[in-house]
PDB file of C-alpha atoms and ligand atoms in Angstrom:
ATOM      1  CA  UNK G 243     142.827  48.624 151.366  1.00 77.00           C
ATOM      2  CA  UNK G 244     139.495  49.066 150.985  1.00 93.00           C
ATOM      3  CA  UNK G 245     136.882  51.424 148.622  1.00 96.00           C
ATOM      4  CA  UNK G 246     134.309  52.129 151.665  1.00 97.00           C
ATOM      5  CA  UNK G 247     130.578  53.382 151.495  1.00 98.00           C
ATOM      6  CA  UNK G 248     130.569  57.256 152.247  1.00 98.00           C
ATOM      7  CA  UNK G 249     127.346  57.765 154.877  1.00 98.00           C
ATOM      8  CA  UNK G 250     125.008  60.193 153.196  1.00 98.00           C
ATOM      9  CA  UNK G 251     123.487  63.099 155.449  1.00 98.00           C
ATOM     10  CA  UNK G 252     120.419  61.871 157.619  1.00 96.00           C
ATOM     11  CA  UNK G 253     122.460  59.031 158.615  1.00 97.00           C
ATOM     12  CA  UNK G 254     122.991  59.224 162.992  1.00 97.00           C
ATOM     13  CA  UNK G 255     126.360  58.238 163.054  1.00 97.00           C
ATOM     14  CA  UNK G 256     127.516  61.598 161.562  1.00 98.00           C
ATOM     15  CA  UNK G 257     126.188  63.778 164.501  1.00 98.00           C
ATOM     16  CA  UNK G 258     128.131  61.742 166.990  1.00 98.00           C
ATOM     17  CA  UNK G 259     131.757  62.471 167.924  1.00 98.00           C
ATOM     18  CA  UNK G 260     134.541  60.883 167.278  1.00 98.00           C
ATOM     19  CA  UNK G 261     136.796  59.089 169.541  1.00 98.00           C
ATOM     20  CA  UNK G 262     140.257  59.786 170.319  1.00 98.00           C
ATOM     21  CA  UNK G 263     143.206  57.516 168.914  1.00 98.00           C
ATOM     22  CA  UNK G 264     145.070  56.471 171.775  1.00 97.00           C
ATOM     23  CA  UNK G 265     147.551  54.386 169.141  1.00 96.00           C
ATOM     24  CA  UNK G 266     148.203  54.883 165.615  1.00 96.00           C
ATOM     25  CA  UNK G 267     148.032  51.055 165.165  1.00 97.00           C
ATOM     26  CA  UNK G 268     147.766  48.599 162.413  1.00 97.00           C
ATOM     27  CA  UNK G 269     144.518  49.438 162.454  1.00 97.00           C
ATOM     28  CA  UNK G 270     144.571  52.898 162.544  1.00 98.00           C
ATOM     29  CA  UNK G 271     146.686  52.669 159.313  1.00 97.00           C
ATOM     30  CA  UNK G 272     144.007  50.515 157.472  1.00 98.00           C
ATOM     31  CA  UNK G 273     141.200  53.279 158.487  1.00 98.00           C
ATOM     32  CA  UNK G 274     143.839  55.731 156.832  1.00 98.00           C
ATOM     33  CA  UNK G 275     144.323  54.251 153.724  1.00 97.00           C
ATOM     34  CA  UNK G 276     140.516  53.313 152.945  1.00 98.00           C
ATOM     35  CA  UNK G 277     139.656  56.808 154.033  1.00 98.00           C
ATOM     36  CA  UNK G 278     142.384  57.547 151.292  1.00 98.00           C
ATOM     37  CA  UNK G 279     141.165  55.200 148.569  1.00 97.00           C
ATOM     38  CA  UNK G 280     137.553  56.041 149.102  1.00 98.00           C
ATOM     39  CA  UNK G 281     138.254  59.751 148.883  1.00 97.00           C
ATOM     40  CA  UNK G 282     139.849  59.564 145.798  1.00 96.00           C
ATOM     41  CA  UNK G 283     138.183  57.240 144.127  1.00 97.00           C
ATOM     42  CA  UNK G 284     134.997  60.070 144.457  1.00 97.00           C
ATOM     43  CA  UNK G 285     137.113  63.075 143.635  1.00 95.00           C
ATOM     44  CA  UNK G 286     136.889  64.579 147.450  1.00 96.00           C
ATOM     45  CA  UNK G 287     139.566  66.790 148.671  1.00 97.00           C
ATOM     46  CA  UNK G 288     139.320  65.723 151.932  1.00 98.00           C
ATOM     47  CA  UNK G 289     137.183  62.832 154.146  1.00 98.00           C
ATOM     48  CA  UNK G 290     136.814  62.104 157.652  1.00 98.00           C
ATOM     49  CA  UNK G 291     136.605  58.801 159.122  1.00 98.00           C
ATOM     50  CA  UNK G 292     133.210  58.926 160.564  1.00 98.00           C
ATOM     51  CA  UNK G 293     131.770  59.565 157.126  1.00 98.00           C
ATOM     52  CA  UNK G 294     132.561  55.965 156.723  1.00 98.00           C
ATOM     53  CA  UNK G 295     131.019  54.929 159.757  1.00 98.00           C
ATOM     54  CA  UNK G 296     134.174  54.829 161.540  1.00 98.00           C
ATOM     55  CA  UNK G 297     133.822  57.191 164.655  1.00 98.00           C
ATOM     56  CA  UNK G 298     137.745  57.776 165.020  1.00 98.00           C
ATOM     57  CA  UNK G 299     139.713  61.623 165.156  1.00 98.00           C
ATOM     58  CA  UNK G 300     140.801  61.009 161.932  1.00 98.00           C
ATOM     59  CA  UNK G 301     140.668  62.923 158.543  1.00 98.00           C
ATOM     60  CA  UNK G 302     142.886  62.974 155.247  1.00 98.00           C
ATOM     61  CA  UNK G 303     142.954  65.859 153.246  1.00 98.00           C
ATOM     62  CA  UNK G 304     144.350  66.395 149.367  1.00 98.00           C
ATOM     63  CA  UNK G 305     144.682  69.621 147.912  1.00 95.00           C
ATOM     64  CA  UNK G 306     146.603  69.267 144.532  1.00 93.00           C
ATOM     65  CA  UNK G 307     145.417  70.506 141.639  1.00 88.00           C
ATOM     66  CA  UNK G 308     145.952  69.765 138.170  1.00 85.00           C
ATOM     67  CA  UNK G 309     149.360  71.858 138.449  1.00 89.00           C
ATOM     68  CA  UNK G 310     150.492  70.900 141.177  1.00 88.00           C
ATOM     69  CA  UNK G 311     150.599  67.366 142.742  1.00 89.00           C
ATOM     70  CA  UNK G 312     150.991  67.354 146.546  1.00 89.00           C
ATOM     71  CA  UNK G 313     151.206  64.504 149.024  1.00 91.00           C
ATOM     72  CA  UNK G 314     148.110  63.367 150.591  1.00 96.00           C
ATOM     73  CA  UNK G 315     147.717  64.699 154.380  1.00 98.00           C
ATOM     74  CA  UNK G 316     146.635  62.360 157.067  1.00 98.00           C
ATOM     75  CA  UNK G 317     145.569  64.156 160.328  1.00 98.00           C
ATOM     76  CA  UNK G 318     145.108  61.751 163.670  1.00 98.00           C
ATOM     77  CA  UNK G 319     143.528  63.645 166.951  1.00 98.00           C
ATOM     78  CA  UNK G 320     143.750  67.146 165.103  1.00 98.00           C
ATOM     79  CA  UNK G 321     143.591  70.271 167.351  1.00 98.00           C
ATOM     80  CA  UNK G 322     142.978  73.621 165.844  1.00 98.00           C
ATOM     81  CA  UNK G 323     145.227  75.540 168.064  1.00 98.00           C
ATOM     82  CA  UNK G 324     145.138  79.391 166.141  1.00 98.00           C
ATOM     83  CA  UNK G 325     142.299  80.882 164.132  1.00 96.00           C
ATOM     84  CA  UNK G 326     141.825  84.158 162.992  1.00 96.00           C
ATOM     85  CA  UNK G 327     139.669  86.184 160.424  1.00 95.00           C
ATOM     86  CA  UNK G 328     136.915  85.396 158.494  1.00 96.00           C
ATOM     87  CA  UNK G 329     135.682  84.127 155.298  1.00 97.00           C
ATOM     88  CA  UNK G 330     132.612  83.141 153.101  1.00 97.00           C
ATOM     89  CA  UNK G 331     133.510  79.497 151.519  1.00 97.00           C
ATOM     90  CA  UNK G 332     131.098  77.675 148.812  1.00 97.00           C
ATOM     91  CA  UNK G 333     132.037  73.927 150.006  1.00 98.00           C
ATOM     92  CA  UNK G 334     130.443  70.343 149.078  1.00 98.00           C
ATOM     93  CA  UNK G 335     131.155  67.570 151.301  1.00 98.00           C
ATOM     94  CA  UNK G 336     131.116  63.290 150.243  1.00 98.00           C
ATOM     95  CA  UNK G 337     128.392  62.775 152.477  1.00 98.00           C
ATOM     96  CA  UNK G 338     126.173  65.604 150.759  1.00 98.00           C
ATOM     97  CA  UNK G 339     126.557  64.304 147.003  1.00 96.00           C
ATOM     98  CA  UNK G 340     126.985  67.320 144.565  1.00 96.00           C
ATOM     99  CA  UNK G 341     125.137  69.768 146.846  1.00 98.00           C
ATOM    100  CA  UNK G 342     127.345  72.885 147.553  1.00 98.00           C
ATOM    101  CA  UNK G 343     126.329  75.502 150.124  1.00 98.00           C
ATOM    102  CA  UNK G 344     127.759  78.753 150.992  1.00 98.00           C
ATOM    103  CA  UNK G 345     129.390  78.573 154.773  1.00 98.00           C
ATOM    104  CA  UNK G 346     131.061  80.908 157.525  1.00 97.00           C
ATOM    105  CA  UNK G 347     134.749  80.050 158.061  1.00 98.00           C
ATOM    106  CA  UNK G 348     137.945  81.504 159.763  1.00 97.00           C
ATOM    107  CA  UNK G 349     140.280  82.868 157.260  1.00 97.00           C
ATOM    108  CA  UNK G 350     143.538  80.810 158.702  1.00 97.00           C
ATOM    109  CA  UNK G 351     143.645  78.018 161.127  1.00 98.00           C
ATOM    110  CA  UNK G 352     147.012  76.665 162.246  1.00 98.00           C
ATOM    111  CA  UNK G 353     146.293  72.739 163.473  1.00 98.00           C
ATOM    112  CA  UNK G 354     148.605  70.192 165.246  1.00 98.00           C
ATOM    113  CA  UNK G 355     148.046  66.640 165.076  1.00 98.00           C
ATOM    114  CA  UNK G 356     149.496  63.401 164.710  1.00 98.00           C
ATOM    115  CA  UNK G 357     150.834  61.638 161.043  1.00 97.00           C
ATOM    116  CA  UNK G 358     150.341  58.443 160.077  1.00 96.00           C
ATOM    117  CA  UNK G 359     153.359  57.148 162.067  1.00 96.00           C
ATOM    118  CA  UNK G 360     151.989  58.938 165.251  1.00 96.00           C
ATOM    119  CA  UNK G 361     154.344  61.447 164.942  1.00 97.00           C
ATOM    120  CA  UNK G 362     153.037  65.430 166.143  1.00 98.00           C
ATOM    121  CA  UNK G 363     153.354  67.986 163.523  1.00 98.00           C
ATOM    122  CA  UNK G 364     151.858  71.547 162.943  1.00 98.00           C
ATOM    123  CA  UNK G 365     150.085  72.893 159.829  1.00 97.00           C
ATOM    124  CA  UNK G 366     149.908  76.845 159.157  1.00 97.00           C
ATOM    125  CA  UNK G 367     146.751  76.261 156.460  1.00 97.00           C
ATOM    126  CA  UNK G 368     147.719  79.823 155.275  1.00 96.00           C
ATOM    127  CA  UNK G 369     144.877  82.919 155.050  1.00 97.00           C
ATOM    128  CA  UNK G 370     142.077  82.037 152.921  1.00 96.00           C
ATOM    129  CA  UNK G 371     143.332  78.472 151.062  1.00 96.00           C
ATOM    130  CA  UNK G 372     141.672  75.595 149.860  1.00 96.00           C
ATOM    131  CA  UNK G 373     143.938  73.819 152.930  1.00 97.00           C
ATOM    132  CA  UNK G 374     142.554  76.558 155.808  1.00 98.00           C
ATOM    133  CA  UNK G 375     138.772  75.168 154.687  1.00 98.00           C
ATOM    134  CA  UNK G 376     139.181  71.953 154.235  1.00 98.00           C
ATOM    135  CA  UNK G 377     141.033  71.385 157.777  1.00 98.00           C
ATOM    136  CA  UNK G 378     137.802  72.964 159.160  1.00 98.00           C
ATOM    137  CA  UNK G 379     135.232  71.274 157.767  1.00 98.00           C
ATOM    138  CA  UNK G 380     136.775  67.594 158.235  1.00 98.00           C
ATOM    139  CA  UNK G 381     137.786  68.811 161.538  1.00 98.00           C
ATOM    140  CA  UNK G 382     133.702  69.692 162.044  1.00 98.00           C
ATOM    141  CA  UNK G 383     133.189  65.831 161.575  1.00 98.00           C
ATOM    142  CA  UNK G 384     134.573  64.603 163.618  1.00 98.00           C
ATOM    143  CA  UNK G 385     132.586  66.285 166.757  1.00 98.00           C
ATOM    144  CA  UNK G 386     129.516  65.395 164.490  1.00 98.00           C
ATOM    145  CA  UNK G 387     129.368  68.975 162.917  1.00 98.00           C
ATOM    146  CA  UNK G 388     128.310  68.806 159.272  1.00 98.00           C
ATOM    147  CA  UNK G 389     129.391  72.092 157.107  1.00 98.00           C
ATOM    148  CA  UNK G 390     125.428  73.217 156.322  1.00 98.00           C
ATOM    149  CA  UNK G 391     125.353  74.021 160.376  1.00 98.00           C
ATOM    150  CA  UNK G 392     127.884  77.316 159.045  1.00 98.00           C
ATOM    151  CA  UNK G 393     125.341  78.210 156.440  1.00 97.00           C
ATOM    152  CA  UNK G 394     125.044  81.609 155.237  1.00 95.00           C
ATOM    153  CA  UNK G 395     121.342  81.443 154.436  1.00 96.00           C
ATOM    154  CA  UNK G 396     119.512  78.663 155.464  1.00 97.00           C
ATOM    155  CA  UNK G 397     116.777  79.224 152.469  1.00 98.00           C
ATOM    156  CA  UNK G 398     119.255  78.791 150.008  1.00 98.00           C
ATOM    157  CA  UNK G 399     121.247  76.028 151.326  1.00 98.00           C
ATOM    158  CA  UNK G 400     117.202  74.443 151.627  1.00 98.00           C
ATOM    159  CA  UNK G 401     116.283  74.739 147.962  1.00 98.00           C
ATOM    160  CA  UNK G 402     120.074  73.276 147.163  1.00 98.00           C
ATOM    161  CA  UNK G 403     119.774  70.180 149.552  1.00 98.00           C
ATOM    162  CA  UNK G 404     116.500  69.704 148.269  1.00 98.00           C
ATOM    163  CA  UNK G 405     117.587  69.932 144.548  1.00 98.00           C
ATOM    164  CA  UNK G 406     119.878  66.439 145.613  1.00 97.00           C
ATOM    165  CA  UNK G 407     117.144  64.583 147.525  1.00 97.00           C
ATOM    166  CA  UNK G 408     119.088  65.635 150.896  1.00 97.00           C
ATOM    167  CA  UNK G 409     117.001  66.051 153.818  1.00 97.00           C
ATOM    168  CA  UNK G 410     117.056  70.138 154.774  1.00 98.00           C
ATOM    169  CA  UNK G 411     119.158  71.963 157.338  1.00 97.00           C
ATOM    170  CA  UNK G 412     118.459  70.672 160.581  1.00 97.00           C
ATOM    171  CA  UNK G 413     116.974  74.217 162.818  1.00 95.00           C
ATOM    172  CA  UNK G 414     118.742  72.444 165.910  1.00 96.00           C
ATOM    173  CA  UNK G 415     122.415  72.263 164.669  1.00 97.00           C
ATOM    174  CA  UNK G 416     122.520  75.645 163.189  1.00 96.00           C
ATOM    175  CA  UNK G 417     125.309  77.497 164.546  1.00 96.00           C
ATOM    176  CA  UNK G 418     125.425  81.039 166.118  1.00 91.00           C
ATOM    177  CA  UNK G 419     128.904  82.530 165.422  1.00 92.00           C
ATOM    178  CA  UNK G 420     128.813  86.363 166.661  1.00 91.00           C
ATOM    179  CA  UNK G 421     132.985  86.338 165.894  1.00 90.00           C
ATOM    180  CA  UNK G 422     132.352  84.659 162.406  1.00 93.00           C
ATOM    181  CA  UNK G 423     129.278  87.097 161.969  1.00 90.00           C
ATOM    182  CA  UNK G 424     131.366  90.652 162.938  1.00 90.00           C
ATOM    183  CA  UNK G 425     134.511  89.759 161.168  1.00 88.00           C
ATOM    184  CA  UNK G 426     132.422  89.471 157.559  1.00 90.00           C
ATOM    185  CA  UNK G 427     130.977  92.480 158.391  1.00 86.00           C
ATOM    186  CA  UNK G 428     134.411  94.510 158.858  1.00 79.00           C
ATOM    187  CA  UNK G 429     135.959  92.937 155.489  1.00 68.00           C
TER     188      UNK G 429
HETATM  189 ZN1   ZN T  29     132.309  66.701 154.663  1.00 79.75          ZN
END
């Protein structure tokens, strides 16, 4: 196990996607536990393996709190296979150090994927929890989607990413979300 450099936005590697694991091998379950180590060892809820410049479908994600201590999550070829609603999240991300931006999500995702033994399960992240928006945004990475693309205001995420020496919002990657869009506007 290994403490591994997180890639800081403006670095190529984390617009490209990520490849498939075709075996959850020995391997595999070395990228896990660095991505584990590394995450904690910064105080992240939740990183994905191309933010340390491995380009695999892999993220971990932990949500306990001081309250209430929960068992990491490890999430191999995720698929978000239900998503519904709509909600306004104010997220960070490792590879964006102490920035935090305002961002368009779903409200609840349900996600299947594989565990760290290669063996399918499926998540209901529940409407609107810390779970629902992290599974989103480390699923993002991995097809080379980076959380400012969901801004709500692109001048304000600016003068944030600016405040943290991180390059601004690239124009190109912004996303249009019409169902993201209408469902805030009916809430
Ligand atoms: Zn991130």
């Amino acid at each position: 196990m290994a403490i591994r450099r997180v890639l800081r936005y403006g670095t190529k590697s984390l617009r490209e996607p990520s490849k498939e694991v075709h075996k959850v091998s020995k391997k595999i379950s070395d990228l896990v536990h660095d991505l584990l180590e590394t995450m904690y060892t910064n105080n992240g809820v939740g990183l994905a393996a191309p933010q340390i410049g491995e380009n695999y479908r892999v993220f971990v994600i932990d949500v306990s709190t001081n309250e209430e201590k929960l068992s990491p999550m490890v999430f191999i070829n995720p698929k978000i296979i239900k998503k519904s609603g709509a909600m306004v999240s104010n997220e960070g991300c490792l590879s964006f150090p102490e920035a935090f931006v305002e961002v368009k999500r779903y409200k609840s995702v349900t996600v299947k994927a594989l565990d760290i033994n290669g063996k399918p399960f499926v998540v209901d992240a529940g409407e609107g929890t810390l779970l629902t928006r992290a599974i989103q945004h480390e699923f993002d990475h991995l097809n080379g989607v980076l959380f400012i693309d969901h801004c709500i205001n692109k001048a304000v995420a600016n003068e944030e990413l600016a405040k943290f020496d991180l390059p601004p919002v690239e124009e190109e990657n912004l996303l249009e979300e019409p169902e993201l869009e209408a469902a805030l506007k009916n809430d």
